[in-house]
Amino acid sequence: PPVLQPPVSTHPGPEFWCSIAYFEQDVQVGEIFKVPSSCPTVVVDGYVDPSGGARFCLGQLSNEEEKGKIRRKGGNGEKRGPGGKSRAERSVLRLWARLHIGKGVQLERRGEGDVWMRCRSDHAVFVQSFYLDREAGRAPGDAVHKVYPGAHIKVFDLRQCHRQMQQQAATAQAAAAAQAAAVAGSIPGPGSVGGIAPAIGLSVAAGLGVDDLRRLCLVRLSFVKGWGPDYPRASITCTPCWIEVHLHRALQLLDHVLHALPDAHA
Amino acid sequence: LLRPRTFPQSGGFLPGKNTLAQLKETGSAFEVEHECLGKCQGLFAPQFYLAPDDPCIQCLECYGMFSPQTFVMHSHRSPDKRTCHWGFESAKWHCYLHINQKYLGTSEERELKHLLEEMKEKFSEK
């Protein structure tokens, strides 16, 4: 049966068009910042104004998780973390990185849910975006996109994201159905656990699950430092300061796509 | 989107380590760097920056002399394989050129930043 394809614009819009989580290496710092749909542009910068609204200042956040760790471990400041750096060294690195964020970036929602980004910082920002992968002719997740100071580019296309999540969901569904059929037709061997639940099939069979689909609905960006084969850091979770932007309209659409998948039990 | 080609291009006249030493002796020269399509460090000699296209930055690696706009296109690093470059325009060199990181946190930092800002504004239309 064909996957139901709702037009991109029939559902009421979300209260917040995006939420932004800030990370230092693999630790989330501060609260998640939600941007109301009435504010189509938001600035994420390295300064210290905590008042919120259309501006998320990373300079005023403190790393509560880190403080917690220090308390739990007794806090002698000598323990070495990932990368062999002491807490003091990491703290200096973070301060250095935050100073370099400066004016940061501006994110702008256009239309129903496309997103544009302007680099306001004196240093480039590094972006993970499936839209830019496609524009650059790269496989999804294959490239890191370096956006130069002063540049103003589109980083997310809602319609393309919707098409992609529908295709991937359908592929995963077909793979799960094929696996379920194969399991049903086979003679269980010793140690077999019987039928595989469709939900497990969905995530395992095509190597693709809800988390992979959810990844289509977010954009990640690292300030100052790049990652990947061209840089010393292997992953964005090794960079000193980065944000993850969850796009609520796209997540809404993903929810509808998942609901519209035919039930494998039927 | 910019696909980086293979650099470096030759910087032209005044090559050689002696020139570098001479520039340093003049006192007012200071080190700068960029991270465009790779990265590069150079020595900025304000006394040579008399017209927008004057070669006034010497690459610390090959000793070639460059104007600010050509310097930000100069790099000795091999081209990136998995990085795509967006929004790079050499005409925006003033957005990309910074003082050398070794000055950060030193007593010279403020003064050199100010000097570089003056150089950036020298020929800008206002």
Short mmCIF file of C-alpha atoms in Angstrom, two decimals:
data_model
loop_
_atom_site.label_atom_id
_atom_site.label_comp_id
_atom_site.label_asym_id
_atom_site.label_seq_id
_atom_site.Cartn_x
_atom_site.Cartn_y
_atom_site.Cartn_z
CA PRO A 1 0.00 0.00 0.00
CA PRO A 2 1.30 3.50 -0.80
CA VAL A 3 2.53 5.67 2.04
CA LEU A 4 0.08 8.49 2.77
CA GLN A 5 1.57 11.74 1.46
CA PRO A 6 0.06 14.76 3.20
CA PRO A 7 0.81 18.13 1.59
CA VAL A 8 3.61 19.79 3.52
CA SER A 9 1.38 22.65 4.70
CA THR A 10 -1.89 21.17 6.02
CA HIS A 11 -1.01 20.81 9.73
CA PRO A 12 -1.10 23.73 12.16
CA GLY A 13 2.38 25.10 12.84
CA PRO A 14 4.30 24.38 16.04
CA GLU A 15 4.44 26.84 18.96
CA PHE A 16 8.25 26.92 18.66
CA TRP A 17 9.90 26.64 15.29
CA CYS A 18 13.17 25.28 16.68
CA SER A 19 14.95 24.37 19.88
CA ILE A 20 18.68 24.71 20.36
CA ALA A 21 20.90 22.61 22.59
CA TYR A 22 24.44 23.78 23.33
CA PHE A 23 27.28 21.29 23.85
CA GLU A 24 30.90 21.48 24.90
CA GLN A 25 32.46 18.32 23.50
CA ASP A 26 30.02 15.56 24.48
CA VAL A 27 28.42 17.40 27.41
CA GLN A 28 25.23 19.44 27.05
CA VAL A 29 25.53 22.81 28.76
CA GLY A 30 22.63 24.92 30.01
CA GLU A 31 18.96 24.55 29.22
CA ILE A 32 17.48 23.87 25.80
CA PHE A 33 16.60 27.20 24.16
CA LYS A 34 13.23 27.28 22.39
CA VAL A 35 12.49 29.86 19.71
CA PRO A 36 8.82 30.94 19.43
CA SER A 37 7.27 30.80 15.97
CA SER A 38 6.59 34.54 16.33
CA CYS A 39 10.40 35.11 16.16
CA PRO A 40 11.54 33.96 12.71
CA THR A 41 15.16 34.92 13.39
CA VAL A 42 17.34 33.93 16.33
CA VAL A 43 20.93 34.89 17.07
CA VAL A 44 23.24 32.47 18.86
CA ASP A 45 26.30 34.34 20.11
CA GLY A 46 29.12 34.16 22.64
CA TYR A 47 27.99 37.05 24.84
CA VAL A 48 26.27 37.07 28.21
CA ASP A 49 22.73 38.51 28.01
CA PRO A 50 20.52 35.88 29.69
CA SER A 51 17.15 37.44 28.80
CA GLY A 52 16.31 35.04 25.96
CA GLY A 53 13.71 35.92 23.35
CA ALA A 54 15.37 36.02 19.94
CA ARG A 55 18.90 35.76 21.31
CA PHE A 56 20.67 32.75 22.83
CA CYS A 57 23.89 33.84 24.57
CA LEU A 58 26.28 30.97 25.15
CA GLY A 59 28.75 33.07 27.15
CA GLN A 60 26.52 33.11 30.25
CA LEU A 61 26.03 29.35 30.47
CA SER A 62 27.98 27.28 32.92
CA ASN A 63 28.74 23.63 32.65
CA GLU A 64 26.60 22.19 35.47
CA GLU A 65 27.38 18.65 34.44
CA GLU A 66 31.07 19.34 34.85
CA LYS A 67 30.48 20.90 38.27
CA GLY A 68 28.49 17.82 39.25
CA LYS A 69 31.33 15.56 38.20
CA ILE A 70 33.80 17.61 40.18
CA ARG A 71 31.62 17.36 43.28
CA ARG A 72 31.11 13.63 42.91
CA LYS A 73 34.80 12.95 42.38
CA GLY A 74 35.92 15.24 45.20
CA GLY A 75 37.15 17.90 42.84
CA ASN A 76 40.91 17.97 43.20
CA GLY A 77 41.19 19.25 39.63
CA GLU A 78 43.79 16.66 38.67
CA LYS A 79 41.61 14.05 37.02
CA ARG A 80 42.21 13.64 33.31
CA GLY A 81 39.27 13.48 30.95
CA PRO A 82 38.94 12.51 27.30
CA GLY A 83 41.92 13.58 25.26
CA GLY A 84 44.20 13.54 28.30
CA LYS A 85 43.32 17.12 29.21
CA SER A 86 42.84 18.22 32.80
CA ARG A 87 39.68 20.05 33.81
CA ALA A 88 41.64 23.28 34.02
CA GLU A 89 42.93 22.82 30.48
CA ARG A 90 39.46 22.04 29.18
CA SER A 91 38.04 25.04 31.01
CA VAL A 92 40.60 27.34 29.36
CA LEU A 93 39.89 25.73 25.99
CA ARG A 94 36.18 26.40 26.44
CA LEU A 95 36.76 30.01 27.41
CA TRP A 96 39.00 30.45 24.38
CA ALA A 97 36.37 28.91 22.12
CA ARG A 98 33.54 31.02 23.57
CA LEU A 99 35.59 34.17 23.03
CA HIS A 100 35.95 33.14 19.41
CA ILE A 101 32.20 32.61 18.95
CA GLY A 102 31.79 36.39 19.22
CA LYS A 103 28.77 37.51 17.22
CA GLY A 104 28.03 33.86 16.38
CA VAL A 105 25.36 33.02 13.85
CA GLN A 106 21.87 34.12 12.92
CA LEU A 107 19.32 31.45 12.06
CA GLU A 108 16.29 32.49 10.09
CA ARG A 109 13.12 30.52 9.36
CA ARG A 110 11.67 31.24 5.95
CA GLY A 111 8.24 30.21 4.79
CA GLU A 112 6.90 27.07 6.42
CA GLY A 113 10.19 25.72 7.69
CA ASP A 114 13.22 26.36 5.47
CA VAL A 115 16.22 27.65 7.41
CA TRP A 116 18.91 30.14 6.40
CA MET A 117 22.06 30.88 8.33
CA ARG A 118 24.27 33.94 8.45
CA CYS A 119 27.80 33.65 9.89
CA ARG A 120 28.27 36.81 11.98
CA SER A 121 31.42 35.57 13.71
CA ASP A 122 34.98 36.51 12.71
CA HIS A 123 35.64 32.78 12.38
CA ALA A 124 34.06 30.20 10.13
CA VAL A 125 31.40 27.82 11.47
CA PHE A 126 31.21 24.16 10.49
CA VAL A 127 27.81 22.75 9.63
CA GLN A 128 26.33 19.28 9.40
CA SER A 129 23.32 19.49 7.09
CA PHE A 130 21.74 16.96 4.76
CA TYR A 131 20.51 19.81 2.57
CA LEU A 132 24.06 21.09 2.03
CA ASP A 133 25.30 17.52 1.45
CA ARG A 134 22.85 17.26 -1.39
CA GLU A 135 23.61 20.72 -2.79
CA ALA A 136 27.31 19.84 -2.82
CA GLY A 137 26.65 16.51 -4.52
CA ARG A 138 27.84 14.51 -1.51
CA ALA A 139 26.32 11.42 0.08
CA PRO A 140 24.23 12.19 3.20
CA GLY A 141 26.54 12.75 6.17
CA ASP A 142 29.65 12.49 3.98
CA ALA A 143 30.80 16.09 4.22
CA VAL A 144 31.37 18.89 6.72
CA HIS A 145 30.36 22.32 5.46
CA LYS A 146 32.61 25.24 6.32
CA VAL A 147 30.68 28.51 6.20
CA TYR A 148 32.87 31.60 5.98
CA PRO A 149 32.43 34.83 7.96
CA GLY A 150 29.85 37.08 6.32
CA ALA A 151 28.26 34.23 4.34
CA HIS A 152 24.47 33.89 4.21
CA ILE A 153 23.29 30.48 3.01
CA LYS A 154 20.36 28.12 3.15
CA VAL A 155 21.00 25.13 5.41
CA PHE A 156 17.65 23.33 5.48
CA ASP A 157 14.80 22.69 3.04
CA LEU A 158 11.56 21.42 4.59
CA ARG A 159 10.11 19.97 1.39
CA GLN A 160 13.28 18.06 0.56
CA CYS A 161 13.47 16.78 4.13
CA HIS A 162 9.86 15.60 3.95
CA ARG A 163 10.46 13.71 0.69
CA GLN A 164 13.59 12.13 2.12
CA MET A 165 11.93 10.97 5.34
CA GLN A 166 9.04 9.47 3.38
CA GLN A 167 11.42 7.59 1.08
CA GLN A 168 13.60 6.33 3.93
CA ALA A 169 10.59 5.29 6.01
CA ALA A 170 9.13 3.42 3.04
CA THR A 171 12.44 1.67 2.35
CA ALA A 172 12.81 0.66 5.98
CA GLN A 173 9.21 -0.54 6.04
CA ALA A 174 9.71 -2.68 2.92
CA ALA A 175 12.91 -4.16 4.35
CA ALA A 176 11.16 -4.93 7.63
CA ALA A 177 8.27 -6.59 5.81
CA ALA A 178 10.68 -8.69 3.75
CA GLN A 179 12.52 -9.78 6.88
CA ALA A 180 9.29 -10.58 8.69
CA ALA A 181 8.21 -12.74 5.72
CA ALA A 182 11.57 -14.51 5.67
CA VAL A 183 11.38 -15.22 9.40
CA ALA A 184 7.79 -16.48 9.12
CA GLY A 185 8.73 -18.84 6.29
CA SER A 186 11.85 -20.26 7.89
CA ILE A 187 12.12 -23.24 10.22
CA PRO A 188 13.23 -21.96 13.60
CA GLY A 189 16.59 -23.44 14.55
CA PRO A 190 17.77 -24.26 18.07
CA GLY A 191 17.98 -21.16 20.19
CA SER A 192 15.61 -19.27 17.95
CA VAL A 193 13.43 -16.69 19.66
CA GLY A 194 10.59 -16.97 17.21
CA GLY A 195 9.03 -14.04 15.41
CA ILE A 196 10.82 -10.70 15.27
CA ALA A 197 8.69 -7.73 16.25
CA PRO A 198 8.10 -5.36 13.32
CA ALA A 199 9.49 -2.45 15.32
CA ILE A 200 12.82 -4.24 15.70
CA GLY A 201 12.74 -5.17 12.04
CA LEU A 202 12.21 -1.53 11.12
CA SER A 203 15.35 -0.43 12.86
CA VAL A 204 17.57 -3.41 12.14
CA ALA A 205 16.60 -4.65 8.70
CA ALA A 206 17.53 -1.58 6.70
CA GLY A 207 20.12 -0.36 9.18
CA LEU A 208 17.77 2.53 9.70
CA GLY A 209 15.55 3.54 12.58
CA VAL A 210 13.59 6.41 14.02
CA ASP A 211 16.84 8.00 15.20
CA ASP A 212 18.12 8.09 11.63
CA LEU A 213 14.92 9.70 10.46
CA ARG A 214 15.03 12.17 13.34
CA ARG A 215 18.54 13.16 12.25
CA LEU A 216 17.04 14.52 9.02
CA CYS A 217 15.18 17.09 11.15
CA LEU A 218 18.19 18.69 12.76
CA VAL A 219 21.15 20.83 11.85
CA ARG A 220 24.35 20.79 13.89
CA LEU A 221 27.04 23.42 13.82
CA SER A 222 30.40 23.85 15.48
CA PHE A 223 31.85 27.25 16.21
CA VAL A 224 35.49 27.85 15.28
CA LYS A 225 36.65 24.23 15.04
CA GLY A 226 35.99 21.77 12.26
CA TRP A 227 35.90 17.98 12.49
CA GLY A 228 36.23 15.01 10.18
CA PRO A 229 39.07 13.60 8.07
CA ASP A 230 40.45 17.05 7.27
CA TYR A 231 40.77 18.06 10.94
CA PRO A 232 42.31 16.66 14.12
CA ARG A 233 38.88 16.03 15.65
CA ALA A 234 37.01 12.95 14.42
CA SER A 235 33.48 13.97 15.37
CA ILE A 236 31.50 17.07 16.25
CA THR A 237 31.25 15.72 19.81
CA CYS A 238 35.01 16.35 20.13
CA THR A 239 34.74 20.06 19.24
CA PRO A 240 34.86 22.62 22.08
CA CYS A 241 31.50 24.28 21.42
CA TRP A 242 28.69 23.32 19.13
CA ILE A 243 24.90 23.48 18.90
CA GLU A 244 22.19 21.12 17.74
CA VAL A 245 19.13 22.78 16.22
CA HIS A 246 15.93 20.71 16.29
CA LEU A 247 13.46 21.83 13.64
CA HIS A 248 9.99 21.33 15.06
CA ARG A 249 8.03 21.58 11.82
CA ALA A 250 10.15 18.82 10.33
CA LEU A 251 9.73 16.69 13.48
CA GLN A 252 5.96 17.21 13.23
CA LEU A 253 6.07 15.96 9.64
CA LEU A 254 8.20 12.98 10.70
CA ASP A 255 5.59 12.12 13.32
CA HIS A 256 2.92 12.12 10.62
CA VAL A 257 5.09 10.01 8.32
CA LEU A 258 5.59 7.42 11.07
CA HIS A 259 1.86 7.35 11.87
CA ALA A 260 1.08 6.91 8.19
CA LEU A 261 3.27 3.80 7.85
CA PRO A 262 1.09 0.73 7.23
CA ASP A 263 0.81 -1.56 10.22
CA ALA A 264 2.90 -4.68 9.62
CA HIS A 265 0.45 -6.79 11.65
CA ALA A 266 -2.44 -6.03 9.33
CA LEU B 1 30.00 26.43 -2.89
CA LEU B 2 33.67 26.57 -3.61
CA ARG B 3 35.77 23.62 -4.62
CA PRO B 4 39.32 24.34 -3.55
CA ARG B 5 41.98 23.94 -6.19
CA THR B 6 45.56 23.07 -5.55
CA PHE B 7 47.52 25.88 -4.04
CA PRO B 8 50.05 27.47 -3.61
CA GLN B 9 50.37 29.95 -6.33
CA SER B 10 53.64 31.82 -6.51
CA GLY B 11 53.68 35.09 -4.66
CA GLY B 12 56.08 36.97 -6.88
CA PHE B 13 58.85 39.29 -5.92
CA LEU B 14 61.08 39.69 -2.87
CA PRO B 15 61.30 35.98 -2.03
CA GLY B 16 63.75 34.66 0.48
CA LYS B 17 64.44 34.35 4.14
CA ASN B 18 66.54 37.51 4.17
CA THR B 19 63.55 39.63 3.30
CA LEU B 20 61.67 38.11 6.20
CA ALA B 21 64.48 39.04 8.55
CA GLN B 22 64.58 42.53 7.08
CA LEU B 23 60.84 42.96 7.54
CA LYS B 24 61.07 41.85 11.14
CA GLU B 25 63.87 44.34 11.78
CA THR B 26 61.70 47.24 10.66
CA GLY B 27 59.73 46.70 13.86
CA SER B 28 56.23 47.54 12.72
CA ALA B 29 55.64 44.21 10.93
CA PHE B 30 53.47 41.69 12.79
CA GLU B 31 52.32 38.14 12.15
CA VAL B 32 48.89 37.39 10.74
CA GLU B 33 47.04 34.24 9.71
CA HIS B 34 44.00 32.96 7.83
CA GLU B 35 42.16 29.64 7.69
CA CYS B 36 40.69 29.85 4.20
CA LEU B 37 40.88 26.72 2.02
CA GLY B 38 43.54 25.45 4.38
CA LYS B 39 45.50 27.88 6.50
CA CYS B 40 48.54 30.12 6.29
CA GLN B 41 50.63 32.39 8.48
CA GLY B 42 52.39 35.48 7.24
CA LEU B 43 54.17 38.68 8.23
CA PHE B 44 52.22 41.88 7.55
CA ALA B 45 54.42 44.92 6.80
CA PRO B 46 52.21 48.04 7.04
CA GLN B 47 54.88 50.23 5.42
CA PHE B 48 54.43 48.28 2.14
CA TYR B 49 50.63 48.57 2.11
CA LEU B 50 50.35 51.76 0.07
CA ALA B 51 47.74 50.62 -2.45
CA PRO B 52 45.03 47.93 -2.21
CA ASP B 53 46.96 45.45 -4.39
CA ASP B 54 50.42 46.05 -2.93
CA PRO B 55 52.23 42.90 -1.78
CA CYS B 56 52.66 43.54 1.92
CA ILE B 57 52.25 40.09 3.53
CA GLN B 58 55.04 37.55 3.36
CA CYS B 59 54.18 33.86 3.68
CA LEU B 60 56.20 32.38 6.57
CA GLU B 61 56.57 29.12 4.64
CA CYS B 62 57.58 30.08 1.08
CA TYR B 63 58.54 33.75 1.69
CA GLY B 64 56.37 34.88 -1.23
CA MET B 65 54.85 38.35 -0.98
CA PHE B 66 51.10 38.81 -1.33
CA SER B 67 48.49 41.52 -1.24
CA PRO B 68 45.91 40.89 1.52
CA GLN B 69 43.35 39.68 -1.02
CA THR B 70 45.72 37.15 -2.63
CA PHE B 71 47.15 36.07 0.73
CA VAL B 72 43.79 34.67 1.88
CA MET B 73 43.83 32.42 -1.23
CA HIS B 74 47.36 31.21 -0.46
CA SER B 75 47.85 27.97 1.46
CA HIS B 76 50.35 25.12 1.48
CA ARG B 77 47.95 22.58 2.93
CA SER B 78 46.66 19.83 0.67
CA PRO B 79 43.06 20.46 -0.45
CA ASP B 80 40.31 19.19 1.85
CA LYS B 81 38.66 15.94 0.92
CA ARG B 82 35.55 15.93 3.07
CA THR B 83 35.02 19.65 3.69
CA CYS B 84 32.87 21.82 1.44
CA HIS B 85 33.51 25.55 1.49
CA TRP B 86 30.60 27.99 1.39
CA GLY B 87 30.62 31.75 0.98
CA PHE B 88 34.35 32.30 0.52
CA GLU B 89 35.11 35.49 -1.44
CA SER B 90 38.67 36.81 -1.48
CA ALA B 91 37.26 40.36 -1.65
CA LYS B 92 36.05 39.76 1.93
CA TRP B 93 39.66 39.19 3.07
CA HIS B 94 39.15 41.62 5.93
CA CYS B 95 36.68 39.13 7.44
CA TYR B 96 39.23 36.29 7.26
CA LEU B 97 42.56 37.85 8.23
CA HIS B 98 43.45 37.74 11.94
CA ILE B 99 46.51 38.42 14.05
CA ASN B 100 48.59 35.33 14.76
CA GLN B 101 47.17 33.29 17.63
CA LYS B 102 50.49 33.50 19.43
CA TYR B 103 49.64 37.12 20.32
CA LEU B 104 46.36 36.18 22.04
CA GLY B 105 46.52 36.85 25.75
CA THR B 106 49.77 38.82 25.46
CA SER B 107 50.37 42.52 26.13
CA GLU B 108 50.62 43.15 22.37
CA GLU B 109 47.22 41.69 21.51
CA ARG B 110 45.11 44.84 21.80
CA GLU B 111 47.60 47.06 19.96
CA LEU B 112 48.11 44.61 17.07
CA LYS B 113 44.38 44.00 16.67
CA HIS B 114 43.89 47.73 16.45
CA LEU B 115 46.71 48.07 13.90
CA LEU B 116 45.25 45.27 11.75
CA GLU B 117 41.80 46.92 11.91
CA GLU B 118 43.38 50.16 10.67
CA MET B 119 44.96 48.26 7.77
CA LYS B 120 41.60 46.68 6.93
CA GLU B 121 39.93 50.08 6.79
CA LYS B 122 42.75 51.82 4.93
CA PHE B 123 41.28 51.45 1.44
CA SER B 124 37.69 50.57 2.25
CA GLU B 125 35.06 52.89 0.78
CA LYS B 126 33.23 54.73 3.52
#
